[in-house]
mmCIF file of C-alpha atoms in Angstrom:
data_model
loop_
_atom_site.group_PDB
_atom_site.id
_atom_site.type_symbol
_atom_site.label_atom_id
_atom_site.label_comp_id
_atom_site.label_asym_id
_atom_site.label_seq_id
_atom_site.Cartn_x
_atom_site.Cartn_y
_atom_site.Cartn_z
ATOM 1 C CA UNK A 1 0.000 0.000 0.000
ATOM 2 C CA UNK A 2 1.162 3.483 -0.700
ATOM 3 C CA UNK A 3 0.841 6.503 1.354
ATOM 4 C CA UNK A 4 0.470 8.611 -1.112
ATOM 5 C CA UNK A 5 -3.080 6.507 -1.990
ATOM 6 C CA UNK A 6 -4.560 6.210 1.612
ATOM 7 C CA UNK A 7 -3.131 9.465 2.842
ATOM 8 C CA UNK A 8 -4.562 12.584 2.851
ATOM 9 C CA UNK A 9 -3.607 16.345 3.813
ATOM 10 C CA UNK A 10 -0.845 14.871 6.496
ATOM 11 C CA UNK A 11 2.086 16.466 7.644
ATOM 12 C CA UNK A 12 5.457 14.569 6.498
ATOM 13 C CA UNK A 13 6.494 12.977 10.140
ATOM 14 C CA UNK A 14 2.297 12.081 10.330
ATOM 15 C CA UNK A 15 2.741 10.586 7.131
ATOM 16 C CA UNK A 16 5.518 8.334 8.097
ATOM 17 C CA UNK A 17 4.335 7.537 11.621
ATOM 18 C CA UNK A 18 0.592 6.796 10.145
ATOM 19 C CA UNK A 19 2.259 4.321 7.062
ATOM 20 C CA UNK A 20 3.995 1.556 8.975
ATOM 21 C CA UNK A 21 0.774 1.435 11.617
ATOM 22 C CA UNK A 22 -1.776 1.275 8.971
ATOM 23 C CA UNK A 23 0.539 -0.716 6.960
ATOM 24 C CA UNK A 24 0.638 -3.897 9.572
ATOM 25 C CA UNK A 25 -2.595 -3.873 10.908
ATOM 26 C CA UNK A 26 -5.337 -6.255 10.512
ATOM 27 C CA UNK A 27 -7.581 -3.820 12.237
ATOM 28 C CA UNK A 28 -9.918 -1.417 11.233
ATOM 29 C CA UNK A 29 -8.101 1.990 11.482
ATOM 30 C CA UNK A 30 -9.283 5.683 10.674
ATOM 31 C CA UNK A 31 -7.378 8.623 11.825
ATOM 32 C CA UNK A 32 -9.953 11.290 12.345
ATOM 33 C CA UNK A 33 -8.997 15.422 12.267
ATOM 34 C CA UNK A 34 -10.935 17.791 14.787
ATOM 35 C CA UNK A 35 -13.946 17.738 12.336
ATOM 36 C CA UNK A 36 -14.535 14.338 12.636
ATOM 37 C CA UNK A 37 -13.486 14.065 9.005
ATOM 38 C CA UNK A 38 -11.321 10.593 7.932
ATOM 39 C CA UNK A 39 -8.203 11.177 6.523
ATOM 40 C CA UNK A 40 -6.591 7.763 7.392
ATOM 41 C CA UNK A 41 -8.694 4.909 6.267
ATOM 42 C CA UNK A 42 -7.454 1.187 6.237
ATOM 43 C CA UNK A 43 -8.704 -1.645 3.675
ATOM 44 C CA UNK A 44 -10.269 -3.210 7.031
ATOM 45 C CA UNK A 45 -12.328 -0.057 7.387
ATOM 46 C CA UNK A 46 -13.929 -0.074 4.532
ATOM 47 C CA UNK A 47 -14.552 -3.733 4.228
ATOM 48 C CA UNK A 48 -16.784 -2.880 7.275
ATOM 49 C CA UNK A 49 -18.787 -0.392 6.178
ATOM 50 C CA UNK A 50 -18.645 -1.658 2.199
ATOM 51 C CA UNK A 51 -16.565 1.271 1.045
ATOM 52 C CA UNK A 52 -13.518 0.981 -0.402
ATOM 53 C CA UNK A 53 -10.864 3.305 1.590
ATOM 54 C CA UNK A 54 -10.489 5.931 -1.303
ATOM 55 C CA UNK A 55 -14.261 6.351 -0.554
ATOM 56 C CA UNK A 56 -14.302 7.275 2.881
ATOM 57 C CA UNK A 57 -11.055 9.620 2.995
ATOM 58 C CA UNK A 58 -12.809 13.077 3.812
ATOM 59 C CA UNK A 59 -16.228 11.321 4.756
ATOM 60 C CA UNK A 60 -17.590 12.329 7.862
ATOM 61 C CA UNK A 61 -16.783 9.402 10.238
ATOM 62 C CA UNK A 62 -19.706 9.583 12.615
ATOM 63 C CA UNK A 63 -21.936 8.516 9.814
ATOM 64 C CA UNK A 64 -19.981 5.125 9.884
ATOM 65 C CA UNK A 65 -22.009 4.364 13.079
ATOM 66 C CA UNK A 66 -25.622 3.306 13.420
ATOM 67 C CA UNK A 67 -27.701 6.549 14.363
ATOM 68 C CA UNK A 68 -27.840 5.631 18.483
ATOM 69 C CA UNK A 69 -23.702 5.002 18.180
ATOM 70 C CA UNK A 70 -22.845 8.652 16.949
ATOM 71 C CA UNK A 71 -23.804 10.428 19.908
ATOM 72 C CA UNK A 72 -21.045 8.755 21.899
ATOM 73 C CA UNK A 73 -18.720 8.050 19.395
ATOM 74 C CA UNK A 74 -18.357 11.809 19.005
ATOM 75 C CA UNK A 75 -17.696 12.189 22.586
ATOM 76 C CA UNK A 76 -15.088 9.543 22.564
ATOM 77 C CA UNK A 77 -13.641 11.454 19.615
ATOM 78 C CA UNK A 78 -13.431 14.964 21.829
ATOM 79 C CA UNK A 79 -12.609 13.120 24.775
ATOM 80 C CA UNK A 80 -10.854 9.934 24.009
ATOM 81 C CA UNK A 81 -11.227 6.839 26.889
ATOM 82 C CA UNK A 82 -8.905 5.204 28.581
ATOM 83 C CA UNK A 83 -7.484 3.542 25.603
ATOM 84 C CA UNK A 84 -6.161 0.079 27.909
ATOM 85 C CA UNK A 85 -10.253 -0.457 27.300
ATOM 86 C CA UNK A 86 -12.334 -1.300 24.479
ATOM 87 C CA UNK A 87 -15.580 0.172 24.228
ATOM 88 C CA UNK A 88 -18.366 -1.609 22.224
ATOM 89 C CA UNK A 89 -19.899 0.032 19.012
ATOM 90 C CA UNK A 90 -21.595 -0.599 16.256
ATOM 91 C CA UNK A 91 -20.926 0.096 12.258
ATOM 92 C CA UNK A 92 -23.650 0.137 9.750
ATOM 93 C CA UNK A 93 -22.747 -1.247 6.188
ATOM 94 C CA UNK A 94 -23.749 0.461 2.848
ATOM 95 C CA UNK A 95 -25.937 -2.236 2.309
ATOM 96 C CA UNK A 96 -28.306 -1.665 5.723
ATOM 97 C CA UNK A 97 -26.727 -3.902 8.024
ATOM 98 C CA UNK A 98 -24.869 -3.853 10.971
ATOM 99 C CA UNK A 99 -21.433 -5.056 12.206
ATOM 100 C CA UNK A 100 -20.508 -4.945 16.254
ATOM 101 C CA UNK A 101 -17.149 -3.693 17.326
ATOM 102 C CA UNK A 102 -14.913 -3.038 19.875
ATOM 103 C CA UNK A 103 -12.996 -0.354 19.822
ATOM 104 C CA UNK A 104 -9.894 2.183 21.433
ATOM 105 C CA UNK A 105 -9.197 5.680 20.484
ATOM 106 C CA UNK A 106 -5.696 7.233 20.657
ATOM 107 C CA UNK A 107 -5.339 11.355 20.962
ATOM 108 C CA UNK A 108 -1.469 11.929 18.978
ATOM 109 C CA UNK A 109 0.402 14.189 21.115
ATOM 110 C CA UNK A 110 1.354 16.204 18.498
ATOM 111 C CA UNK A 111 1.805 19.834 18.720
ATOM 112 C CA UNK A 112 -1.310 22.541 17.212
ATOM 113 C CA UNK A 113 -2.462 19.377 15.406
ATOM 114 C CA UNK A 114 -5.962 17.330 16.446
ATOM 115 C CA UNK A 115 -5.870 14.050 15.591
ATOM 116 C CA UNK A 116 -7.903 10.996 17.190
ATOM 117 C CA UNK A 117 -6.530 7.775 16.033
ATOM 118 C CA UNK A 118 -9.736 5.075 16.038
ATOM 119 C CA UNK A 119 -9.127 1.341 15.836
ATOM 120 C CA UNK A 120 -11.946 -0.720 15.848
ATOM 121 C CA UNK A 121 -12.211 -4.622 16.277
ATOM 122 C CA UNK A 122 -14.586 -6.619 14.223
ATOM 123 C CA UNK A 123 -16.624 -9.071 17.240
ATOM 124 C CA UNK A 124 -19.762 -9.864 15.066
ATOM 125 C CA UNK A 125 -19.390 -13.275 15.003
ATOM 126 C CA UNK A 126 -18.793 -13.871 18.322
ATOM 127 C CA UNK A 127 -20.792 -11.087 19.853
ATOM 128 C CA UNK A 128 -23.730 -13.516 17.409
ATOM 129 C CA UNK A 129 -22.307 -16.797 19.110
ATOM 130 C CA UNK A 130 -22.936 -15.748 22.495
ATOM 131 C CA UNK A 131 -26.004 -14.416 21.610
ATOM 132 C CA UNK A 132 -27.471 -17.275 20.254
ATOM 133 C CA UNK A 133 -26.249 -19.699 23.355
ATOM 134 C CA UNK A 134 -27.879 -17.613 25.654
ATOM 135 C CA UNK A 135 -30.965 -17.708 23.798
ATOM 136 C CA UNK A 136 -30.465 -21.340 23.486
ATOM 137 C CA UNK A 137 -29.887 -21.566 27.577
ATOM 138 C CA UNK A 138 -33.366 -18.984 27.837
ATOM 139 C CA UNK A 139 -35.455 -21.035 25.728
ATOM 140 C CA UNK A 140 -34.315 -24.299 27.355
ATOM 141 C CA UNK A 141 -35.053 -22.717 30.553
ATOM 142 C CA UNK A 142 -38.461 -21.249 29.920
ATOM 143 C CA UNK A 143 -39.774 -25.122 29.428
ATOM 144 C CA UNK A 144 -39.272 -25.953 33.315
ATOM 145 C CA UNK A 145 -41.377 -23.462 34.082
ATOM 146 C CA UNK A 146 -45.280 -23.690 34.330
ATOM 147 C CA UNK A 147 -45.937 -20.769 32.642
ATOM 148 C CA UNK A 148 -48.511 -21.771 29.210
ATOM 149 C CA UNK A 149 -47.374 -22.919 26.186
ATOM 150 C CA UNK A 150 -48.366 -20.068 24.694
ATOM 151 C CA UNK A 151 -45.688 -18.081 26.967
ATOM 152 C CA UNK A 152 -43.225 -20.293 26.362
ATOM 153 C CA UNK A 153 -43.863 -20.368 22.427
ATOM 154 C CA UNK A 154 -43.756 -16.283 22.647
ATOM 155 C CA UNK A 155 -40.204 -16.992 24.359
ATOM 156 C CA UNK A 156 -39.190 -18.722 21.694
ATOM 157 C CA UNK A 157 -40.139 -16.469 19.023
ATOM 158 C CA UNK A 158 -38.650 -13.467 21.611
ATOM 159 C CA UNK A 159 -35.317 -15.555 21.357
ATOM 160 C CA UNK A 160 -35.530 -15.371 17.406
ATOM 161 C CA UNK A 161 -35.932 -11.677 17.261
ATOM 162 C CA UNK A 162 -33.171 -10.626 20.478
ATOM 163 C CA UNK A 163 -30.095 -13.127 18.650
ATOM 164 C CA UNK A 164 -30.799 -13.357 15.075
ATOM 165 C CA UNK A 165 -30.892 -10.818 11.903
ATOM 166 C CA UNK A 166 -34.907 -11.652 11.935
ATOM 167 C CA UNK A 167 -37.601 -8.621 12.426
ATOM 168 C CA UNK A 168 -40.184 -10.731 13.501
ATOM 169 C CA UNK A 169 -40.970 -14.060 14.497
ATOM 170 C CA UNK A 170 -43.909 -16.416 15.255
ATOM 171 C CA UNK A 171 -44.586 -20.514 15.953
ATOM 172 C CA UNK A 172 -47.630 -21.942 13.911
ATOM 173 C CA UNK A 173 -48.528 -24.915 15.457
ATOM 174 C CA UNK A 174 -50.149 -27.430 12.834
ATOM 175 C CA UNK A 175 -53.196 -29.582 13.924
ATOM 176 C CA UNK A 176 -53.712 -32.986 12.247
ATOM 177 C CA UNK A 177 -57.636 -33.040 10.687
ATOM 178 C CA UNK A 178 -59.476 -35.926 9.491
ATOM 179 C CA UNK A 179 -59.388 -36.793 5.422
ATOM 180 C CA UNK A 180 -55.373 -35.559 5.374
ATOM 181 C CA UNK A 181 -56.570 -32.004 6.415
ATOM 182 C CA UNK A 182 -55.114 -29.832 8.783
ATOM 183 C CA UNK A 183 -54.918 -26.416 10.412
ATOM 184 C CA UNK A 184 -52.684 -24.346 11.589
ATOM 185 C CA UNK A 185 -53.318 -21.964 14.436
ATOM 186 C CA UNK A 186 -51.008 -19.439 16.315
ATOM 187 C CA UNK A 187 -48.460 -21.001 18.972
ATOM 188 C CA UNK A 188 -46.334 -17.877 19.611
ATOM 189 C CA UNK A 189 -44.859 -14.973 17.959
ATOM 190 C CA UNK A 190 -43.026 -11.712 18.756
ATOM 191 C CA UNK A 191 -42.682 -8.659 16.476
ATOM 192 C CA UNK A 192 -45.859 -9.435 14.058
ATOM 193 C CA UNK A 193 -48.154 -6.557 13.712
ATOM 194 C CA UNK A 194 -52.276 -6.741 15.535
ATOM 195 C CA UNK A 195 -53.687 -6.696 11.843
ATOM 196 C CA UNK A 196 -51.295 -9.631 10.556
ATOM 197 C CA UNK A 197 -52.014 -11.362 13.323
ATOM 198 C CA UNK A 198 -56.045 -11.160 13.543
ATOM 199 C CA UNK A 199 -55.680 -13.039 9.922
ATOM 200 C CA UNK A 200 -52.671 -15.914 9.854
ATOM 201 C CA UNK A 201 -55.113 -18.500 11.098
ATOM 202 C CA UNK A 202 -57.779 -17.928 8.528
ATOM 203 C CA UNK A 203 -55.539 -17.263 5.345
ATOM 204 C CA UNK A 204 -53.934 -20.640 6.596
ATOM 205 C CA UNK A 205 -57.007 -22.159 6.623
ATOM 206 C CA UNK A 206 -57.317 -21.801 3.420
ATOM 207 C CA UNK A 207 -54.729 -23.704 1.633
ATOM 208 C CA UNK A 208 -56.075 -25.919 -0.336
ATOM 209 C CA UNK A 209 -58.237 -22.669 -2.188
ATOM 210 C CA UNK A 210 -54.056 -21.495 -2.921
ATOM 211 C CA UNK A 211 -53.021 -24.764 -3.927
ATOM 212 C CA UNK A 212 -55.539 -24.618 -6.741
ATOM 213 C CA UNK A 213 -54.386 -21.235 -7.539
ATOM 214 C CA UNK A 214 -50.681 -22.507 -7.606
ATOM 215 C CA UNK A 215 -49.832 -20.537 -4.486
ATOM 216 C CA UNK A 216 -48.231 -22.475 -1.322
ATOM 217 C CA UNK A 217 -47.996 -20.631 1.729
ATOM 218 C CA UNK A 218 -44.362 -21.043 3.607
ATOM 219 C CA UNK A 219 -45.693 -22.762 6.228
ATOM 220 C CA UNK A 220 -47.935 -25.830 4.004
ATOM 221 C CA UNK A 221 -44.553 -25.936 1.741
ATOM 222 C CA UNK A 222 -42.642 -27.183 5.212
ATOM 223 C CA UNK A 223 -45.238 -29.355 6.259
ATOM 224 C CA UNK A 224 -45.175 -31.163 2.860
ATOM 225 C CA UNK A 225 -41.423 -30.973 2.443
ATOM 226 C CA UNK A 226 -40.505 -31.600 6.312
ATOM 227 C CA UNK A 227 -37.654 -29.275 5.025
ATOM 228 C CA UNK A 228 -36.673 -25.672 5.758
ATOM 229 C CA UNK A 229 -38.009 -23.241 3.706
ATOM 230 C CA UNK A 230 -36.785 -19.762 2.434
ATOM 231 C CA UNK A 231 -38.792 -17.358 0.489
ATOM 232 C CA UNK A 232 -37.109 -14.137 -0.774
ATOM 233 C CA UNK A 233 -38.409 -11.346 -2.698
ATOM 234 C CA UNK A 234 -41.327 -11.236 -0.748
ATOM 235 C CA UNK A 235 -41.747 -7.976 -1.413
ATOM 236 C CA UNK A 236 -41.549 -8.478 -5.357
ATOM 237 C CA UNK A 237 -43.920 -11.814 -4.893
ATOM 238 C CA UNK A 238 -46.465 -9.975 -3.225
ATOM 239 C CA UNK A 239 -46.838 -7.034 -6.222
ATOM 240 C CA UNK A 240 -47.136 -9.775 -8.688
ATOM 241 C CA UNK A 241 -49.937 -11.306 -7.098
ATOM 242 C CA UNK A 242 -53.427 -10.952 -8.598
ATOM 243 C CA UNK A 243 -55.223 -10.402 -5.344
ATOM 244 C CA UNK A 244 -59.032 -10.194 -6.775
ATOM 245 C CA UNK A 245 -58.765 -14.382 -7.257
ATOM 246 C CA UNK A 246 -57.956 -14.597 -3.388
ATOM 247 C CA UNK A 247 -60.036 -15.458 -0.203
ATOM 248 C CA UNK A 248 -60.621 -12.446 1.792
ATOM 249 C CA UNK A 249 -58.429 -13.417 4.557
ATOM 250 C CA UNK A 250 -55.638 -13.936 2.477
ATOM 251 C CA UNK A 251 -56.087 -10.820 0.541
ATOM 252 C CA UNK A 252 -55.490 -8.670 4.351
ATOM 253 C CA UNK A 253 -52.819 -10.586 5.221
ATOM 254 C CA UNK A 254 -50.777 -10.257 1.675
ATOM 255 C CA UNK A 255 -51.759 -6.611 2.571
ATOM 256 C CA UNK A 256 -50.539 -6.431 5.792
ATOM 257 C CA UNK A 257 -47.292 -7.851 4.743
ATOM 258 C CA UNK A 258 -46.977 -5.575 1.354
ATOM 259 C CA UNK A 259 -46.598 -2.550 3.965
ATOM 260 C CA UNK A 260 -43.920 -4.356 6.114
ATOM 261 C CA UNK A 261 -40.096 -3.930 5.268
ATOM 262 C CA UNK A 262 -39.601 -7.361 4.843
ATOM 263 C CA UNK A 263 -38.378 -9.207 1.940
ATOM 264 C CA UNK A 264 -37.651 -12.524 3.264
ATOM 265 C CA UNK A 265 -39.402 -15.585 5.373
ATOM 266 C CA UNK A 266 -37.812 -18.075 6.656
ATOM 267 C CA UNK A 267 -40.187 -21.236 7.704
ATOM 268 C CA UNK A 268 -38.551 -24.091 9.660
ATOM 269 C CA UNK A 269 -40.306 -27.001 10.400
ATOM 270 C CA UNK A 270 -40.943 -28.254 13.987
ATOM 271 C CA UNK A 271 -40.220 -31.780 13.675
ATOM 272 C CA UNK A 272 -40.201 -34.371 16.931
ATOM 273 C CA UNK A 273 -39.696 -38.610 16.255
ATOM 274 C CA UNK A 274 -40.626 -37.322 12.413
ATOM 275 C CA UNK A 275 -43.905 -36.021 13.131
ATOM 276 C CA UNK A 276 -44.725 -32.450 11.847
ATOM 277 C CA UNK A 277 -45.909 -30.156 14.890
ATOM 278 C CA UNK A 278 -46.158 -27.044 13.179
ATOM 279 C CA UNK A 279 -43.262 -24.239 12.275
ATOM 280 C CA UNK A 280 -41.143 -21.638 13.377
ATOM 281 C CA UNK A 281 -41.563 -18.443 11.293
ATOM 282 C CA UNK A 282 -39.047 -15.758 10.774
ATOM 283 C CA UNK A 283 -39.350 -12.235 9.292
ATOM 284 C CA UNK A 284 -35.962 -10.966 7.473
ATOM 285 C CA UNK A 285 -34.728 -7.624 5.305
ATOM 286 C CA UNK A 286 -33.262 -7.961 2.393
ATOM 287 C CA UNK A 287 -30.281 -6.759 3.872
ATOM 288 C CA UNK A 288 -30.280 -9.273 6.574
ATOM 289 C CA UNK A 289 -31.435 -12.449 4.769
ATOM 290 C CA UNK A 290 -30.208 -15.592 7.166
ATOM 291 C CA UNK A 291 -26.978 -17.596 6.078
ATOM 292 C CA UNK A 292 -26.411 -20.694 6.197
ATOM 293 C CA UNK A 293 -24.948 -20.867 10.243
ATOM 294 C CA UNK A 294 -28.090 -18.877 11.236
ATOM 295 C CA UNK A 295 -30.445 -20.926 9.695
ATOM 296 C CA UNK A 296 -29.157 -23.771 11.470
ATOM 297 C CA UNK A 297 -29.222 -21.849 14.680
ATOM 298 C CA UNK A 298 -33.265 -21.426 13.838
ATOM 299 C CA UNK A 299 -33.470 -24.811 13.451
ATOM 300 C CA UNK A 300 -32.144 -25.444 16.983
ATOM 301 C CA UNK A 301 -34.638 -23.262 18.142
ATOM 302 C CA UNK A 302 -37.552 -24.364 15.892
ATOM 303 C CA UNK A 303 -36.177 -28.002 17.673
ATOM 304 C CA UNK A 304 -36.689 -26.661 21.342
ATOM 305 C CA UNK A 305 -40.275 -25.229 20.644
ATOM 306 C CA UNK A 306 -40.616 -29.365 19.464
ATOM 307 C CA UNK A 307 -39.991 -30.044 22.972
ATOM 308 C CA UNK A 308 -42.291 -27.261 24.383
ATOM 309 C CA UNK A 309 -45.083 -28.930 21.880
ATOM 310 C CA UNK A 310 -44.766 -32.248 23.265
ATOM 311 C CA UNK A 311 -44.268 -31.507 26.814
ATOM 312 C CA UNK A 312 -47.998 -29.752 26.344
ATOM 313 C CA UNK A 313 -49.746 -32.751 24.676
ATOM 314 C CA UNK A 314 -48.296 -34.852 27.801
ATOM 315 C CA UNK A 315 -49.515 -32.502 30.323
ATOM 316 C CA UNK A 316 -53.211 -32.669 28.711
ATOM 317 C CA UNK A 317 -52.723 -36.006 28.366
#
């Protein structure tokens, strides 16, 4: 890497000192003027924030952060921490989402110059990790207690929201009918609007009026495929849809989910000794669709609300 292509408006001995630092570090490192404006920006940095480090030399660097980080990134910028501490932060990408950091700032004792230099510490994937065993430990937790299934399912789909990507979440449980019917009716579910809500069952309920129509609901594809399912362009889906043709509870609840933001659902099947009990629903972005390790994570999940499931028939039993 040349200076001359990731420096900008430094004095000579700046220059030199800044080089060999950015030069050798893995980390993501910005070296910020009294303005708050980057004039040091390292590869790392911009892989971060999906800029490439000739972008973000004289960007503001507050605007790096998600809106509630800026606030107190600028005071650690006037007034820079105990730097033998890292300080946790967040990033927002070009693309919408977010990436969790630790971070130190450095003042440079350097004479009539202000310069704050930031170095920040990508911890997503671990920051994720624990997460996602503590929601693991919670939800495992929450089925010793007598408190409803339907608390227990709302945990679960609580769980989803707090340690994933997801917006919203819910647990359809799926009741066998006579004739090779069935029905599925509302377990759980966190972050689903009233409206959406007041309509799953019913639009469900209809499935077999879809299937004729060459529409399967995410939910009816799992049960058939005992597989998890992932439908994207939701959004683009939904416009394309001739809505006249469409039972009336279907209709609201294609136009209840038309004004949400998102653009991905993720339905995992609750499976226990091969039986289908019903499945776990999650509500992504399109900036936050699930990969592969959180998608098996769900399935964990979608695994544990098996055990709440069973644990109820039992007790009625």
């Amino acid at each position: 890497m040349k200076s001359a292509h990731c420096f900008q408006n430094l004095s000579p001995r700046l220059t030199q000192a800044m080089e060999a630092a950015v030069a050798s570090s893995p980390a993501a490192l910005a070296l910020v003027d009294g303005e708050f404006r980057i004039h040091v920006a390292s590869p790392s940095l911009g892989n971060l924030v999906g800029f490439s480090w000739e972008e973000l030399l004289g960007r503001p660097y507050l605007d790096l952060f998600t809106e509630d980080q800026q606030l107190p990134m600028a005071e650690r910028l006037r007034v820079p921490p105990d730097p033998q501490f890292f300080f946790p932060t967040r990033l927002v990408h070009r693309d919408g989402s977010t990436r969790e950091v630790d971070g130190r700032c450095y003042r440079l004792d350097i004479p009539d110059e202000d310069w704050v230099v930031v170095i920040l510490l990508d911890v997503t994937s671990e920051r994720r990790l624990l997460r996602k065993l503590g929601g693991i430990s919670l939800v495992a937790s929450s089925l010793t207690y007598a408190g409803g299934l339907r608390a227990t399912l709302d945990s679960v789909s609580q769980r989803v929201v707090e340690t994933t990507d997801a917006l919203a979440a819910a647990v359809m449980i799926c009741d066998d009918l006579p004739e090779g019917d069935f029905r599925f009716r509302l377990g759980g579910t966190y972050g689903l609007p009233s409206e959406g809500l007041a309509c799953i069952e019913s639009a469900l309920s209809n499935w077999k009026e879809l299937d004729q129509l060459g529409i399967e609901l995410p939910p009816v594809k799992a049960r058939r495929t005992r597989q998890l399912e992932v439908f994207d362009n939701l959004g683009q889906r939904l416009q394309e849809t001739e809505m006249v043709q469409l039972p009336e509870s279907v209709q609201k609840l294609f136009c209840v989910a038309r004004s949400q933001v998102w653009n991905c659902l993720a339905a995992v099947p609750i499976l226990l000794a091969g039986r289908f009990l019903g499945t776990l629903n999650c509500y992504y972005s399109s900036a936050s669709a699930p990969e592969a390790a959180e998608l098996n994570y769900l399935q964990t999940l979608a695994d544990l609300a098996g055990v709440a499931l069973e644990n109820a028939r039992l007790l009625e039993e």
